[in-house]
Amino acid sequence: MKVWPGQPSPLGAIYDGTGTNFSIFSEVAERIELCLFDEAGSETRIDLPEVTGYCWHGYLPMVEPGQRYGFRVHGPWKPKDGHRCNPAKLLLDPYAKAIDGQVQWDEAIFPYRFDKGPDVRSTSDSAPFMPKSVVHQPHFDWSGDRRLQLPWHETIIYETHVKGLTARHPDVPPELRGTYAGLAQPAVVDYLKHLGITAVELMPIHHFIHDKHLVDRGLRNYWGYNSIAYLAPHSEYAYDQRPSGAVAEFKQMVKALHQAGIEVILDVVYNHTAEGNHLGPMLCFKGIDNAYYYRLTEDRRYYMDYTGTGNSLNMRNPHALQLLMDSLRYWVLEMHVDGFRFDLASTLARELHDVDRLSAFFDLIQQDPVISQVKLIAEPWDVGEGGYQVGNFPPVWTEWNGKYRDCVRDFWRGEDQTLGEIASRFTGSSDLYENTSRLPYASINFVTAHDGFTLNDLVSYNEKHNEANGEDSKDGESHNRSWNCGHEGPTDDPEVNRLRQCQKRNFLTTLLLSQGVPMLLGGDEISRTQQGNNNAYCQDNEISWYDWDNADEDMLAFCRELIAYLKEHPVFRRRRWFHGRPIHGSEVTDIAWFTLQGQRMSEQDWGQGYAKTLGIFLNGQAIPNPNPRGEPVADDNFYIILNAHHEPLDFTLPDKSWGQRWLKELDTAAGWIDEEHVLKAQASLTVHGHSVVVLRHEAD
C-alpha cells in the first residue's frame, strides 16, 4: 500500500477527504508500524516512514473513515529502566476519536510471560484480543448549536450515568435504553428539563476497559473510571455499533440537551489509565513510551500510584500535557461539551511529590483560550500523601466541596459540631474560597454522589452492604455519616418511613437553598436505592439502574417545586459573599443569625459544640450584583429555621425590625404549605424535630 511522508501534526488519524494522515509520538521508539485491519480481521502492516520531533507519521491515500487500525512499537525492552516496548502487542492510538470493540482478557494482551514473570517479554500476538482504533468521520450537522455558557450562579447540576438513567426507562424504546441515543430521547430530555436542572454531569464516557478481576467474577466496570482513550466516546453506550457510530450519536445527544437549555459536563479521568501497574496489560501508553507517559518510582520497574489504580500519568512531560489539553479542546470544539469534572484532580497537580498549585497543568488551563472559558470542576483530592486539597485550587476552578457534604450529613444526623461550621457551609464556604478571590459558586455543594450511598440509602442504612461486589464488603467507605432512622434497611414501620422521608426533604432543602452550586445525585429525586451498596462501581444491573416503575412521585414533586423555588428567588443564588453588615443605614443586614429565642447570635453561641438549631435571616433587598442588563436585583426576605433536634422545639421569630408578617411556605415535616399561614414578628412557632421551616416576609 502506498504511503506518503505526511505531517507530524496533528497527532492521531486525520481524514482530509481523500486520505488519512497518521501520526504518533514516542521518544523511545526505534520503528513504528501502522497496522490496518479489514472487516475479516486480516492485518496489513506499514512502516511509518518519517520522524519529526519524535512524531512518527505517514499519509495513506484512499484510507477513509471506518478504517480500523493500531500501532506496533519497536524499541527497548528494559523494565529496569522503565522501557517496555513490545511489537507483539497491538496498541491503541492515544488520539483515536473512535474505538471498535472491547478487550478480551487473554494472556496475549499482557507484555510479559505469566510463567516467567513481569521482566520477561511475551511474544504472543495481542491483535486478536484487542479493540481497534477507528478513523472517524468528522462531519456533523450541528444546525447552529453552540455551548450554552450558563452562569455558575444559575447552574443546577444533575450527576448521572448514560446507561443507568435510561436502562429501565419505560418511555425509551428498548433498543435505545442505556445509550447516548436513549438519553437524547424526548421523554428523558423533557424529564430533566421539567425537573429544573441546568446541567447533566455524565460519569465517564471516555472509552474505558472492564477490569480483568471484575470480568473474571462476572462483573463489569459500570462507573467507567478506567479510561484508555481520551478522545473517543465509549462505544458500548452507542446504539449505532458501526465502527465510528458513537461519535455522531454522542453529538446528537449533546445537541438535543442543548436545545432544551441543558449543559453537558463530562467527568474525566486523566489521572491514570486502564493499563494498571507493572503486572497490568499493554493497551496503549505502556507500549508506546512507558517511561514518558507514566510516573515511575526510583526503581523504574514500578509505578507511582496516587490513585489506587496502579499508575499515575506523568503531567510533568510536554506531550502528556499536550494529550490532556488536546483532548479537552476536542471535546469542547468538536463535541460541544460545556465543561469538565476532573476525577482525583490533585493527582494532575503533582509536579514532583507534593501537590503544587502552580503546576504546569494549572498554568496550561489558565492561559488556554478555549478551556479556561468552560466550566471546570475539581475533585480536590487523591489517595496520595497531602492529596486532600479542598479550597486550594486556583481561581478559575470550582470544587466538589467534601466539607459541605460531611458537615450537612453530620448536622442532620445529630452529630455535635459548631454552629459556625454549618453557617459557613450554608453560605458558600467563604473560609475555603474567599481568600483566593473566588466567589460562592466556587463551592459545588453536594450531599450524595455516585461514590457512596444514594440519598435514600443515606437515611436507611448505618452500614454499607456491598456483598454483591464479591469483596466481603471490605470495599467502599466505612465512615458514611449516615443514619438509618432506627432500622437498618427497608421497613414497614410507618414512623421510621415518615422520618426518612422528612430527612430526605431536609437534605434536599438544605442543599438547594445553600449558597454555591447545588449538585443533585441523579435518582435521589425519585428515592433511588442501591440496597445499601455504597460502592456500586461494578454493578451494571438493577442495583445501579434507575427503577422508574417504582419512582417516589411525592419526592419527585417536592424536588421539582424546590428547584423552581430556588430559580424564583435570587437571594438563594447570590454571586457575592454575605457580609452581615447593616444595609442602607438600617440595622437590617444582608444576613443575620438567630437563636431559638429569636435573639441575634452571640460570640458564645457560635462556639457551642452542641449545634442542633439555627434561625437564618436572608435579606432579598441586599443583593449586591445587578442582572445581565445592569438592573438592580431584589427579592423577598426569608427566615429559615433548622431543627436537627429529635424533638419539636418552640422557636421565637425576631422582632418587627426584621419583618412584621411572615408567610410559612415550607415545612419539611409536612411539605409545601398550600393554605396561607401568616405569622407575626416575635410569634412562637413549634418546629417538628428533624425539620426545616422556610418563611417568606410579606411586605407591609
XYZ file of C-alpha atoms in Angstrom:
700
model
C 0.000 0.000 0.000
C 1.324 3.428 -0.981
C 2.393 5.647 1.946
C 3.479 9.279 1.681
C 5.546 11.191 4.253
C 2.577 13.084 5.643
C 2.725 15.562 8.514
C 3.747 15.245 12.194
C 0.765 17.212 13.421
C -1.937 17.000 14.378
C -1.412 13.705 16.135
C -3.813 10.857 15.520
C -5.605 9.788 12.331
C -6.919 12.773 10.350
C -9.064 12.227 7.257
C -8.919 15.120 4.773
C -11.412 13.924 2.174
C -9.002 11.935 0.024
C -6.832 10.077 2.515
C -5.704 9.877 6.131
C -2.624 11.234 7.893
C -1.350 9.133 10.813
C 0.983 10.497 13.477
C 2.047 9.109 16.867
C 4.552 10.402 19.436
C 7.291 8.265 21.006
C 10.773 9.262 22.165
C 11.878 5.706 22.812
C 10.676 4.040 19.579
C 13.164 2.739 17.038
C 10.485 1.832 14.489
C 6.676 2.063 14.420
C 4.315 0.037 12.279
C 0.830 1.206 11.349
C -1.491 -1.821 11.335
C -4.648 -1.726 9.205
C -7.440 -4.286 9.692
C -10.141 -5.276 7.239
C -13.607 -6.484 8.213
C -12.398 -10.062 8.432
C -9.662 -9.052 10.878
C -6.774 -9.517 8.434
C -3.859 -7.214 9.225
C -1.662 -5.134 6.912
C 1.479 -3.618 8.472
C 3.094 -0.468 7.093
C 6.185 1.238 8.481
C 5.618 4.919 9.223
C 8.267 6.494 7.013
C 9.030 9.811 8.718
C 10.046 11.010 12.189
C 9.781 14.694 13.089
C 10.375 15.749 16.678
C 9.709 12.195 17.896
C 6.414 12.143 15.985
C 6.253 9.171 13.603
C 3.995 9.913 10.672
C 2.747 8.915 7.222
C -0.137 9.706 4.867
C -2.163 6.958 3.173
C -4.257 7.966 0.172
C -7.673 6.325 -0.079
C -7.849 5.340 3.625
C -11.302 6.516 4.669
C -13.448 6.838 7.806
C -14.344 3.475 9.287
C -10.843 2.051 8.786
C -9.721 0.048 11.845
C -6.097 0.438 12.839
C -3.498 0.225 15.590
C 0.260 0.530 16.092
C 3.179 -1.739 16.910
C 6.177 -0.038 18.511
C 9.669 -1.479 18.165
C 12.156 -0.355 20.805
C 13.937 -1.349 24.011
C 12.505 -3.870 26.454
C 14.344 -2.810 29.602
C 11.888 -2.838 32.527
C 14.619 -1.851 34.996
C 14.993 1.391 33.012
C 11.231 1.860 32.610
C 11.131 0.803 28.933
C 8.593 -1.833 27.865
C 8.397 -1.737 24.066
C 6.939 -4.930 22.638
C 5.972 -5.085 18.927
C 3.995 -8.295 19.533
C 1.358 -6.127 21.193
C -1.109 -4.098 19.137
C -1.543 -0.634 20.640
C -4.428 1.814 20.550
C -3.832 5.286 19.191
C -3.812 7.768 22.130
C -5.550 10.230 19.783
C -8.160 7.832 18.393
C -11.557 9.533 18.007
C -13.379 6.189 17.913
C -12.727 2.701 19.276
C -14.231 -0.541 17.961
C -14.586 -3.497 20.304
C -13.552 -4.335 23.854
C -10.541 -6.039 25.405
C -10.709 -9.820 25.571
C -8.755 -10.917 28.605
C -6.282 -13.337 27.073
C -2.712 -13.648 28.357
C -1.576 -12.268 24.997
C -2.573 -8.693 25.894
C -0.038 -8.689 28.719
C 3.503 -7.699 27.685
C 5.233 -10.347 29.790
C 5.189 -14.122 30.255
C 2.925 -15.255 33.073
C 5.151 -18.258 33.712
C 8.377 -16.212 33.704
C 7.378 -13.028 35.484
C 6.933 -9.317 34.573
C 10.509 -8.789 33.358
C 10.370 -11.422 30.593
C 8.867 -10.190 27.319
C 5.951 -12.076 25.766
C 5.962 -12.739 22.026
C 2.272 -13.661 21.739
C 0.334 -11.501 19.281
C -2.341 -9.485 21.098
C -4.169 -8.202 17.997
C -6.980 -10.812 18.010
C -7.894 -9.810 21.565
C -7.572 -6.041 21.284
C -10.094 -3.342 20.366
C -9.119 -1.311 17.322
C -8.766 2.410 16.772
C -11.016 3.774 14.018
C -10.571 6.597 11.508
C -13.647 8.680 12.247
C -15.948 10.846 10.149
C -15.638 14.415 11.483
C -18.591 15.971 9.661
C -21.831 16.589 11.562
C -24.760 18.954 11.110
C -24.841 20.935 14.346
C -27.566 23.260 12.982
C -26.087 26.252 14.749
C -25.592 24.518 18.105
C -23.059 26.040 20.467
C -22.112 25.935 24.138
C -24.814 27.453 26.336
C -22.446 29.344 28.704
C -24.948 29.475 31.560
C -23.563 31.450 34.510
C -22.368 29.481 37.511
C -24.784 31.107 39.957
C -27.726 29.861 37.853
C -26.369 26.329 37.488
C -28.024 23.245 38.988
C -26.072 20.049 38.297
C -27.519 16.556 37.943
C -24.845 13.853 38.221
C -25.938 10.836 36.223
C -24.864 7.824 34.174
C -25.633 7.403 30.467
C -26.710 3.808 30.894
C -28.165 3.890 34.397
C -30.514 6.766 33.626
C -32.198 5.050 30.697
C -31.612 1.277 31.066
C -35.069 0.730 32.600
C -36.897 3.810 31.337
C -40.361 2.742 30.124
C -40.670 5.609 27.625
C -37.355 4.891 25.896
C -37.538 2.279 23.091
C -35.933 -0.939 24.383
C -33.226 -0.923 21.723
C -32.128 2.596 22.754
C -32.003 2.061 26.505
C -28.564 2.580 28.004
C -27.262 4.600 25.039
C -26.457 8.161 24.047
C -29.490 7.977 21.761
C -31.600 6.874 24.703
C -30.524 9.848 26.782
C -31.421 12.107 23.853
C -34.976 10.746 23.711
C -37.684 13.412 24.242
C -39.056 11.601 27.314
C -35.680 11.795 29.057
C -34.790 15.324 27.963
C -38.252 16.588 28.954
C -37.928 14.903 32.348
C -34.630 16.646 33.025
C -35.965 19.975 31.798
C -39.128 19.793 33.924
C -37.096 18.748 36.945
C -35.355 22.082 36.537
C -31.719 21.086 36.319
C -29.474 23.127 34.013
C -26.538 20.726 33.520
C -26.033 16.977 33.382
C -22.686 15.787 34.692
C -22.093 12.488 32.923
C -19.996 9.835 34.598
C -17.018 8.805 32.433
C -17.753 8.407 28.737
C -14.151 8.347 27.505
C -13.607 4.842 26.169
C -12.773 2.615 29.122
C -11.885 -1.003 29.885
C -13.651 -3.564 32.065
C -11.027 -4.757 34.553
C -9.931 -8.385 34.350
C -10.617 -9.080 38.024
C -14.205 -7.876 37.527
C -14.789 -9.814 34.311
C -13.444 -12.938 35.995
C -16.156 -12.514 38.673
C -18.904 -11.902 36.126
C -18.950 -8.147 36.843
C -18.178 -5.011 34.823
C -16.657 -1.593 35.401
C -20.015 0.194 35.473
C -18.728 3.589 36.628
C -16.078 3.750 33.894
C -13.168 5.231 35.853
C -10.727 3.162 33.805
C -10.068 5.245 30.693
C -7.780 4.263 27.842
C -8.797 6.632 25.008
C -9.242 10.292 25.878
C -10.754 11.471 22.597
C -13.165 8.599 21.940
C -16.683 8.214 23.360
C -17.244 4.825 24.967
C -18.567 2.617 22.179
C -20.756 0.375 24.391
C -23.029 3.368 25.060
C -23.827 3.717 21.361
C -26.907 2.235 19.727
C -25.109 2.707 16.401
C -22.473 -0.026 16.556
C -20.771 0.875 13.293
C -17.041 1.476 13.848
C -17.378 5.216 14.480
C -21.116 5.397 15.168
C -20.627 6.517 18.775
C -19.194 9.884 17.708
C -22.220 11.126 15.782
C -24.604 9.637 18.353
C -22.862 11.459 21.189
C -23.031 14.718 19.240
C -26.743 14.235 18.637
C -27.254 13.739 22.374
C -25.429 16.983 23.168
C -27.441 18.799 20.532
C -30.747 17.531 21.981
C -29.808 18.552 25.519
C -28.652 21.990 24.376
C -31.951 22.549 22.612
C -33.625 22.030 25.996
C -31.264 24.520 27.674
C -29.258 21.807 29.447
C -25.465 21.862 29.512
C -23.280 18.756 29.294
C -20.385 18.335 31.729
C -18.065 15.329 31.430
C -16.485 13.512 34.347
C -12.950 12.959 33.025
C -10.218 10.635 34.289
C -6.827 11.974 33.242
C -5.030 10.906 36.418
C -4.459 7.260 35.439
C -5.171 4.744 32.672
C -6.548 1.223 32.391
C -3.054 -0.268 31.974
C -2.537 -0.667 35.726
C 0.841 -1.347 37.298
C 3.797 -3.495 36.197
C 1.511 -6.528 36.215
C -1.151 -4.885 34.059
C -1.948 -5.250 30.363
C -0.308 -3.421 27.458
C -3.013 -1.499 25.620
C -1.552 1.859 24.615
C 0.824 4.174 26.503
C 2.812 1.420 28.214
C 3.971 0.096 24.846
C 4.358 3.479 23.130
C 6.656 5.130 25.678
C 6.157 3.826 29.198
C 8.781 5.967 30.918
C 7.443 9.124 29.286
C 3.727 8.774 29.941
C 3.797 7.345 33.493
C 5.187 8.434 36.858
C 7.736 5.797 37.841
C 9.369 5.111 41.175
C 13.110 5.202 41.837
C 13.117 1.538 40.845
C 11.750 2.231 37.380
C 10.098 -1.147 37.028
C 7.309 0.183 39.230
C 4.717 2.960 39.056
C 3.833 5.843 41.338
C 0.239 5.333 42.388
C -1.632 8.374 43.701
C -4.966 6.993 42.535
C -5.249 3.492 43.974
C -5.446 2.059 40.452
C -1.834 1.105 39.818
C -0.436 4.079 37.902
C -0.461 7.858 37.528
C 0.035 9.768 34.286
C 3.132 11.956 34.193
C 1.897 15.517 33.797
C 5.453 16.874 34.008
C 6.150 15.904 30.387
C 5.053 18.154 27.496
C 3.441 15.529 25.263
C 1.469 14.056 28.173
C 0.187 17.532 28.936
C -0.473 18.104 25.242
C -2.587 14.955 25.090
C -4.679 16.168 28.012
C -5.146 19.641 26.529
C -5.828 18.352 23.014
C -8.434 16.030 24.468
C -10.158 18.825 26.394
C -10.176 21.143 23.380
C -11.547 18.383 21.165
C -14.492 17.755 23.482
C -15.266 21.476 23.627
C -14.718 22.462 19.995
C -15.783 19.307 18.175
C -18.192 17.642 20.619
C -19.653 20.894 22.060
C -19.496 19.909 25.736
C -19.805 22.703 28.290
C -17.354 21.699 30.983
C -15.458 19.026 32.871
C -15.278 17.483 36.309
C -11.732 16.215 36.909
C -11.542 12.952 38.835
C -8.886 12.946 41.578
C -7.664 16.302 40.298
C -4.912 16.600 42.910
C -3.007 13.907 41.013
C -2.787 16.189 37.982
C -1.215 18.900 40.108
C 1.715 16.836 41.359
C 4.954 18.200 39.927
C 7.320 16.052 41.970
C 5.642 14.563 45.031
C 3.734 17.360 46.696
C 0.611 18.883 45.207
C 1.661 22.138 43.536
C -0.999 24.781 42.933
C 1.216 26.353 40.270
C 1.945 23.173 38.368
C 2.205 23.125 34.592
C -1.263 21.609 34.358
C -2.890 24.609 36.037
C -0.777 27.050 34.047
C -1.904 25.485 30.772
C -5.565 25.562 31.770
C -5.339 29.189 32.895
C -3.850 30.501 29.649
C -5.797 28.336 27.210
C -8.345 30.486 25.330
C -10.786 27.571 24.992
C -10.539 25.522 28.182
C -10.320 28.479 30.562
C -13.769 29.578 29.354
C -15.723 26.398 30.156
C -16.937 25.029 33.473
C -14.050 23.437 35.387
C -14.776 21.317 38.454
C -12.079 19.649 40.542
C -12.474 16.627 42.735
C -9.843 18.189 45.017
C -8.232 15.086 46.450
C -6.396 11.870 45.580
C -5.213 8.927 47.678
C -1.601 10.102 48.000
C 0.006 11.932 50.911
C -1.156 15.547 51.040
C -3.781 14.886 48.390
C -6.775 16.439 50.214
C -6.811 19.925 48.714
C -10.355 21.259 49.229
C -10.179 25.038 48.920
C -6.700 25.127 47.390
C -7.371 25.158 43.638
C -6.739 28.288 41.514
C -9.408 30.978 40.933
C -10.699 29.692 37.569
C -11.752 26.425 39.243
C -14.772 25.270 41.203
C -14.514 22.298 43.552
C -16.562 19.426 44.840
C -16.891 20.612 48.435
C -16.365 17.488 50.513
C -16.515 19.558 53.694
C -20.037 20.671 52.770
C -21.118 17.045 52.332
C -19.628 15.957 55.660
C -20.973 18.924 57.619
C -24.544 18.700 56.318
C -24.660 14.944 56.846
C -23.431 15.328 60.421
C -25.864 18.151 61.164
C -28.959 16.236 60.110
C -27.947 13.013 61.869
C -27.495 14.994 65.077
C -23.716 14.923 65.459
C -22.189 17.671 67.591
C -20.477 20.475 65.691
C -20.222 24.232 65.996
C -22.861 26.497 64.535
C -20.046 28.289 62.740
C -19.391 25.184 60.659
C -22.951 24.733 59.393
C -23.302 28.517 58.885
C -20.141 28.622 56.781
C -21.235 25.710 54.588
C -24.751 27.163 54.152
C -23.357 30.486 52.942
C -20.883 29.175 50.360
C -17.836 28.222 52.477
C -16.092 31.592 52.443
C -13.460 30.118 54.776
C -12.345 27.909 51.891
C -12.727 30.154 48.853
C -12.835 33.861 49.670
C -9.112 34.230 50.321
C -8.321 33.164 46.740
C -10.695 35.771 45.260
C -13.244 33.122 44.436
C -16.972 33.582 44.864
C -19.667 31.404 46.478
C -20.182 29.418 43.292
C -16.648 28.042 43.646
C -18.315 25.577 46.004
C -20.040 22.674 44.276
C -22.329 21.629 47.113
C -23.449 18.026 47.348
C -24.772 15.630 49.951
C -24.591 12.481 47.832
C -22.668 11.486 44.718
C -22.064 8.341 42.683
C -19.387 7.297 45.190
C -21.277 6.417 48.375
C -24.871 5.993 49.460
C -27.769 7.381 47.481
C -29.931 9.835 49.436
C -32.494 7.130 50.151
C -29.793 4.804 51.462
C -28.154 7.591 53.481
C -31.258 7.679 55.690
C -31.863 3.907 55.594
C -28.515 2.299 56.455
C -25.891 2.736 59.147
C -23.561 0.238 57.496
C -22.546 -0.470 53.909
C -23.928 -3.628 52.302
C -21.572 -4.334 49.399
C -21.822 -8.122 49.342
C -22.728 -8.145 45.639
C -19.273 -6.731 44.808
C -17.624 -10.001 45.848
C -15.063 -8.370 48.144
C -16.592 -9.381 51.511
C -17.811 -5.780 51.938
C -14.226 -4.664 52.547
C -14.542 -2.185 49.680
C -16.206 1.216 49.923
C -16.146 3.873 52.616
C -16.869 2.649 56.150
C -17.451 6.088 57.706
C -20.532 7.261 55.826
C -22.026 9.767 58.288
C -25.343 8.062 57.646
C -28.275 7.335 59.977
C -30.878 4.643 59.369
C -33.552 6.459 61.417
C -33.954 3.494 63.759
C -33.984 0.452 61.475
C -31.369 -0.995 59.110
C -32.742 -1.215 55.586
C -36.334 -1.370 54.326
C -39.091 -1.494 56.931
C -42.874 -1.371 57.237
C -42.643 0.809 60.341
C -44.633 3.937 59.382
C -42.835 6.184 61.878
C -39.391 5.207 60.559
C -40.527 5.734 56.969
C -42.072 9.110 57.844
C -38.807 10.222 59.428
C -36.790 9.013 56.430
C -38.952 10.990 54.005
C -38.562 14.084 56.177
C -34.791 13.630 56.373
C -34.573 13.390 52.589
C -36.534 16.631 52.304
C -34.195 18.202 54.884
C -31.126 17.277 52.867
C -32.614 18.488 49.585
C -33.855 21.749 51.103
C -30.502 22.474 52.739
C -28.652 21.633 49.519
C -30.772 23.741 47.196
C -31.104 26.791 49.465
C -27.389 26.955 50.341
C -25.194 29.482 48.559
C -22.990 27.849 45.932
C -23.786 25.458 43.107
C -26.044 22.524 44.054
C -25.303 19.096 42.632
C -28.070 16.512 42.835
C -27.210 12.841 42.509
C -29.391 11.512 39.731
C -32.214 9.378 41.076
C -32.279 10.944 44.534
C -35.370 12.844 43.441
C -37.208 9.531 42.987
C -35.714 7.873 46.122
C -33.427 5.560 44.147
C -31.842 2.833 46.272
C -28.738 0.701 45.753
C -29.852 -1.617 48.580
C -27.188 -0.249 50.877
C -24.311 -0.675 48.400
C -22.090 2.398 48.762
C -19.561 1.351 46.120
C -21.616 0.108 43.174
C -18.777 0.677 40.708
C -19.086 -2.850 39.317
C -22.883 -3.242 39.404
C -24.063 -2.862 35.816
C -27.522 -4.113 36.746
C -30.687 -3.239 38.679
C -28.636 -2.225 41.739
C -27.421 0.831 39.821
C -30.047 1.405 37.129
C -32.867 3.821 37.924
C -36.068 1.996 38.858
C -38.584 4.207 37.082
C -41.506 1.842 37.729
C -41.160 2.383 41.482
C -40.277 6.080 41.418
C -41.207 8.056 44.528
C -43.603 10.501 42.870
C -44.113 12.537 46.070
C -40.367 13.124 46.423
C -40.115 13.968 42.726
C -42.875 16.564 43.031
C -41.212 18.032 46.125
C -37.846 18.262 44.372
C -39.318 19.902 41.271
C -41.066 22.530 43.362
C -37.947 23.136 45.433
C -35.808 23.718 42.319
C -38.474 26.052 40.921
C -38.443 27.918 44.254
C -34.660 28.297 44.025
C -34.920 29.687 40.498
C -37.683 32.097 41.508
C -35.702 33.675 44.349
C -32.258 35.118 43.555
C -31.378 35.611 47.230
C -30.540 31.876 47.333
C -28.085 32.150 44.436
C -26.080 35.282 45.100
C -22.859 35.933 43.213
C -21.126 37.654 46.132
C -20.404 36.821 49.743
C -22.650 37.836 52.597
C -21.080 40.419 54.918
C -23.547 40.683 57.796
C -23.205 44.478 57.823
C -26.118 46.954 58.078
C -27.702 47.859 54.761
C -28.531 51.441 53.737
C -28.002 52.794 57.238
C -30.549 50.479 58.873
C -29.870 47.788 61.424
C -31.064 45.132 58.996
C -28.135 43.290 57.428
C -27.805 41.120 54.323
C -27.749 38.065 56.598
C -28.339 37.520 60.288
C -28.306 34.534 62.615
C -30.741 33.891 65.444
C -31.091 31.638 68.437
C -34.084 29.552 69.392
C -35.341 32.554 71.379
C -35.250 34.891 68.384
C -32.132 36.749 69.563
C -29.096 37.610 67.445
C -26.335 35.042 67.822
C -23.563 35.992 70.253
C -19.905 35.014 70.062
C -20.569 32.499 72.808
C -23.398 30.947 70.777
C -21.127 30.490 67.763
C -18.610 28.465 69.727
C -21.018 25.955 71.215
C -20.327 22.397 70.141
C -23.945 21.334 70.506
C -25.361 22.824 67.306
C -28.824 21.477 66.569
C -30.901 24.611 65.882
C -30.439 27.784 63.888
C -32.505 30.670 62.549
C -31.237 32.379 59.375
C -32.458 35.734 58.031
C -31.751 36.437 54.336
C -32.286 39.973 53.061
C -33.596 39.975 49.494
C -33.142 43.749 49.279
C -29.380 43.466 49.765
C -28.316 41.532 46.665
C -25.155 43.343 45.519
C -24.913 42.303 41.873
C -27.166 43.563 39.070
C -28.707 41.356 36.412
C -27.043 40.951 32.966
C -28.645 44.247 31.848
C -27.163 46.145 34.775
C -30.501 46.436 36.575
C -30.746 46.018 40.366
C -31.872 42.629 41.625
C -34.288 42.475 44.544
C -36.106 39.632 46.236
C -38.284 38.885 49.231
C -36.765 38.407 52.671
C -36.622 34.923 54.147
C -36.312 33.353 57.577
C -35.134 29.742 57.580
C -35.314 27.586 60.692
C -33.194 24.444 61.006
C -34.099 21.997 63.781
C -31.874 18.917 63.858
C -33.007 18.069 67.393
C -35.031 14.876 67.710
C -37.964 16.619 69.425
C -40.246 19.534 68.478
C -38.999 22.907 69.688
C -40.672 26.299 70.012
C -38.860 28.990 68.021
C -39.489 32.689 68.583
C -39.360 34.859 65.469
C -37.221 38.035 65.500
C -38.720 41.406 66.407
C -40.546 43.574 63.909
C -37.393 45.355 62.704
C -36.679 42.178 60.743
C -40.190 41.787 59.398
C -43.770 42.359 60.505
C -45.533 39.432 58.854
C -44.139 36.113 57.680
C -45.733 33.570 55.373
C -44.967 29.940 56.141
C -44.187 28.348 52.768
C -42.335 25.114 53.503
C -42.215 22.704 56.422
C -40.221 19.585 55.574
C -42.168 17.642 58.200
C -45.293 18.205 56.120
C -44.226 19.538 52.713
C -45.211 22.682 50.865
C -47.855 24.816 52.579
C -50.843 25.273 50.270
C -53.021 27.428 52.541
C -51.924 30.877 53.702
C -50.261 30.638 57.099
C -49.241 34.070 58.461
C -47.002 34.630 61.490
C -46.294 37.983 63.104
C -42.993 39.258 64.485
C -41.949 37.603 67.759
C -44.561 34.887 67.317
C -43.807 31.440 68.700
C -43.624 28.642 66.152
C -43.405 24.957 67.003
C -40.967 23.247 64.636
C -41.001 19.468 64.419
C -37.872 17.530 65.265
C -35.599 16.874 62.266
C -37.180 19.506 60.027
C -36.726 22.773 58.150
C -39.216 25.629 58.024
C -38.982 28.366 55.384
C -40.795 31.667 55.985
C -41.099 34.479 53.457
C -41.568 38.103 54.516
C -44.897 39.555 53.450
C -44.404 43.223 52.615
C -46.393 45.712 54.698
